Coordinates of C-alpha atoms in Angstrom, one line a residue:
X1 CA 56.4 5.3 -10.2
X2 CA 53.9 2.6 -9.4
X3 CA 50.9 3.1 -6.4
X4 CA 52.9 0.3 -4.4
X5 CA 56.3 2.2 -4.7
X6 CA 55.0 5.5 -3.6
X7 CA 53.0 3.3 -0.6
X8 CA 56.5 2.1 0.3
X9 CA 57.8 5.8 0.1
X10 CA 55.2 7.4 2.0
X11 CA 55.5 4.8 4.8
X12 CA 59.6 4.4 5.4
X13 CA 58.3 5.9 9.0
X14 CA 57.4 2.5 9.9
X15 CA 60.3 1.3 12.0
X16 CA 58.9 -2.7 11.8
X17 CA 59.2 -3.9 8.9
X18 CA 56.7 -6.7 9.6
X19 CA 53.8 -3.9 10.5
X20 CA 54.8 -2.0 7.4
X21 CA 54.3 -5.2 5.2
X22 CA 51.2 -6.4 6.7
X23 CA 49.5 -2.9 6.2
X24 CA 50.9 -2.8 2.7
X25 CA 49.2 -6.4 2.1
X26 CA 45.9 -5.1 3.5
X27 CA 45.8 -2.0 1.5
X28 CA 46.8 -4.1 -1.5
X29 CA 44.0 -6.4 -0.8
X30 CA 41.4 -3.5 -0.8
X31 CA 42.6 -1.7 -3.6
X32 CA 42.2 -5.1 -5.9
X33 CA 38.5 -6.3 -4.7
X34 CA 37.4 -2.3 -5.0
X35 CA 38.8 -2.3 -8.6
X36 CA 37.7 -5.8 -9.5
X37 CA 34.2 -5.5 -8.4
X38 CA 33.9 -2.5 -11.5
X39 CA 36.3 -4.7 -13.8
X40 CA 33.9 -7.6 -13.2
X41 CA 31.1 -6.2 -15.2
X42 CA 31.3 -7.1 -19.0
X43 CA 30.6 -4.3 -21.4
X44 CA 27.2 -5.8 -22.3
X45 CA 26.2 -6.0 -18.3
X46 CA 27.2 -2.4 -18.0
X47 CA 24.9 -1.3 -21.2
X48 CA 22.3 -3.5 -20.0
X49 CA 22.7 -1.7 -16.6
X50 CA 22.4 1.6 -17.8
X51 CA 19.6 1.0 -20.1
X52 CA 17.4 -0.7 -17.5
X53 CA 18.1 2.5 -15.1
X54 CA 17.3 5.1 -18.1
X55 CA 14.1 3.4 -18.3
X56 CA 13.2 3.4 -14.7
X57 CA 13.9 7.4 -15.0
X58 CA 11.3 7.6 -17.7
X59 CA 9.0 5.4 -16.0
X60 CA 8.9 8.1 -13.2
X61 CA 7.9 10.7 -15.6
X62 CA 5.1 8.5 -17.0
X63 CA 3.8 7.8 -13.5
X64 CA 3.6 11.5 -12.8
X65 CA 1.9 12.5 -15.5
X66 CA -0.8 9.5 -15.3
X67 CA -1.3 10.0 -11.6
X68 CA -0.8 6.4 -11.0
X69 CA 1.4 7.0 -8.0
X70 CA 1.1 3.9 -6.4
X71 CA 3.4 2.8 -9.2
X72 CA 6.3 4.6 -7.9
X73 CA 7.0 1.4 -6.0
X74 CA 8.6 0.4 -9.4
X75 CA 10.6 3.2 -9.0
X76 CA 11.8 4.0 -5.5
X77 CA 13.0 1.2 -3.1
X78 CA 11.0 0.5 0.1
X79 CA 13.6 3.1 2.4
X80 CA 13.9 5.5 -0.5
X81 CA 14.7 9.2 0.7
X82 CA 13.6 11.8 -2.3
X83 CA 14.7 15.3 -1.3
X84 CA 12.3 18.0 -3.2
X85 CA 13.1 20.7 -1.1
X86 CA 13.7 23.2 -4.2
X87 CA 10.2 22.1 -5.2
X88 CA 8.4 23.3 -2.0
X89 CA 7.7 19.7 -0.9
X90 CA 10.9 18.9 1.8
X91 CA 12.5 15.3 2.2
X92 CA 10.4 12.3 1.8
X93 CA 11.5 9.3 3.8
X94 CA 10.3 6.0 2.6
X95 CA 8.4 4.9 -0.3
X96 CA 4.9 5.5 1.4
X97 CA 5.6 9.3 1.8
X98 CA 6.9 9.6 -1.2
X99 CA 3.7 8.3 -3.1
X100 CA 1.5 10.3 -0.8
X101 CA 3.8 13.4 -1.2
X102 CA 3.6 12.9 -5.0
X103 CA -0.4 12.4 -4.8
X104 CA -1.1 15.4 -3.0
X105 CA 0.9 18.0 -4.8
X106 CA 0.3 16.7 -8.1
X107 CA -3.6 15.5 -7.7
X108 CA -5.2 18.5 -10.1
X109 CA -2.3 19.0 -12.5
X110 CA -1.9 17.8 -16.1
X111 CA 1.6 17.7 -16.7
X112 CA 4.2 16.6 -19.2
X113 CA 7.9 15.4 -18.2
X114 CA 10.4 15.2 -20.9
X115 CA 13.9 13.5 -19.5
X116 CA 16.6 14.6 -21.8
X117 CA 20.2 14.5 -21.2
X118 CA 21.4 11.8 -18.6
X119 CA 24.7 10.1 -17.6
X120 CA 24.8 6.7 -15.7
X121 CA 28.1 5.6 -13.6
X122 CA 27.7 1.9 -12.7
X123 CA 29.8 1.4 -9.8
X124 CA 29.2 -2.5 -9.6
X125 CA 26.7 -5.3 -10.1
X126 CA 24.3 -3.8 -7.6
X127 CA 25.2 0.0 -7.3
X128 CA 25.0 3.1 -9.7
X129 CA 24.7 6.4 -9.6
X130 CA 23.1 9.0 -12.1
X131 CA 22.2 12.5 -13.3
X132 CA 19.1 13.2 -15.4
X133 CA 17.9 16.5 -16.7
X134 CA 14.2 17.5 -17.1
X135 CA 12.0 19.3 -18.7
X136 CA 8.6 19.5 -16.7
X137 CA 5.6 21.1 -18.2
X138 CA 2.2 21.8 -16.3
X139 CA -0.6 22.9 -18.3
X140 CA -3.6 25.2 -16.8
X141 CA -7.1 23.5 -17.4
X142 CA -8.9 25.1 -14.8
X143 CA -9.1 22.2 -12.7
X144 CA -6.5 23.7 -10.2
X145 CA -8.6 24.3 -6.8
X146 CA -8.8 27.9 -6.3
X147 CA -6.9 29.0 -9.7
X148 CA -8.4 30.5 -13.0
X149 CA -5.4 29.3 -15.3
X150 CA -6.8 27.9 -18.3
X151 CA -4.5 28.1 -21.3
X152 CA -1.8 28.8 -19.4
X153 CA 1.8 27.0 -19.1
X154 CA 4.2 26.6 -16.4
X155 CA 7.5 25.5 -17.2
X156 CA 10.1 24.1 -15.0
X157 CA 13.8 23.1 -15.7
X158 CA 15.8 20.7 -13.5
X159 CA 17.9 17.7 -12.7
X160 CA 17.7 14.7 -10.3
X161 CA 20.9 13.4 -9.0
X162 CA 20.2 9.5 -8.0
X163 CA 21.5 6.7 -6.1
X164 CA 20.3 3.1 -7.6
X165 CA 20.7 0.1 -6.3
X166 CA 20.1 -3.3 -7.7
X167 CA 17.6 -5.7 -5.7
X168 CA 15.4 -8.7 -6.4
X169 CA 16.8 -8.1 -10.0
X170 CA 15.5 -4.4 -10.4
X171 CA 17.3 -1.3 -10.4
X172 CA 15.5 1.5 -8.1
X173 CA 16.4 4.6 -6.6
X174 CA 17.2 4.9 -3.1
X175 CA 18.5 8.5 -2.9
X176 CA 17.4 11.6 -5.0
X177 CA 18.0 15.1 -4.9
X178 CA 16.2 17.7 -6.9
X179 CA 18.1 20.5 -8.5
X180 CA 16.7 23.5 -10.0
X181 CA 18.5 24.8 -13.0
X182 CA 18.2 28.5 -14.0
X183 CA 15.4 30.5 -13.5
X184 CA 13.4 28.4 -10.6
X185 CA 9.8 28.9 -11.7
X186 CA 8.9 30.3 -15.1
X187 CA 5.4 30.7 -16.9
X188 CA 2.1 32.6 -16.1
X189 CA 0.5 30.3 -14.1
X190 CA -2.0 31.6 -10.9
X191 CA -0.6 29.9 -7.7
X192 CA -2.9 27.1 -6.9
X193 CA -4.3 26.2 -3.6
X194 CA -3.8 22.7 -2.8
X195 CA -5.1 20.5 0.4
X196 CA -3.1 20.9 3.4
X197 CA -1.2 17.6 3.8
X198 CA -1.3 15.2 6.7
X199 CA 0.9 15.8 9.7
X200 CA 3.6 13.9 8.4
X201 CA 4.3 16.2 5.4
X202 CA 5.4 19.5 5.1
X203 CA 3.1 22.2 3.4
X204 CA 4.0 22.2 -0.4
X205 CA 4.6 25.8 -1.7
X206 CA 5.4 25.1 -5.3
X207 CA 4.5 22.4 -7.5
X208 CA 6.2 19.2 -7.3
X209 CA 7.6 17.8 -10.5

């Protein structure tokens, strides 16, 4: 049975046939517009979008490892919201706060971020959702303030649930949610002490990855 036939059966309660037909016309138009937006993208366009988005995901890790936090402007939109609550950082709203939060939490860490499995769902030419899995290693070098962790290792497994938008020809993260996978914190790190953050930031209680 067709979708249109199902709708007609469900709405037989409309006594005014004109009202019912107008409702069906509006609903049909909305369905057509929604479907056509996704179908308008060719297979090549979807593939290119997925490739670009995965490249942005990888770029995030290289920026954190290199400590070039200002380059996060290539990853997040100006109004982005990053939920790092499970990492003790809280919710960072806006690009400046994201940069500041990552700078404070990562200032004394030597890290390696390895992006593994990821899936990208391209909704239309300007919107996509993704889930990306990540293994992050933090290496003890003795540089952590107040910590004697030379030769020690801290490992974290997590996934990022991201909403991407395409603005000015570039895909960027508009919303990010960090989710811990399995054991929250694994390793033999001595807890480090980091400088108190500005009043605009919550006090971190764990390493931000």
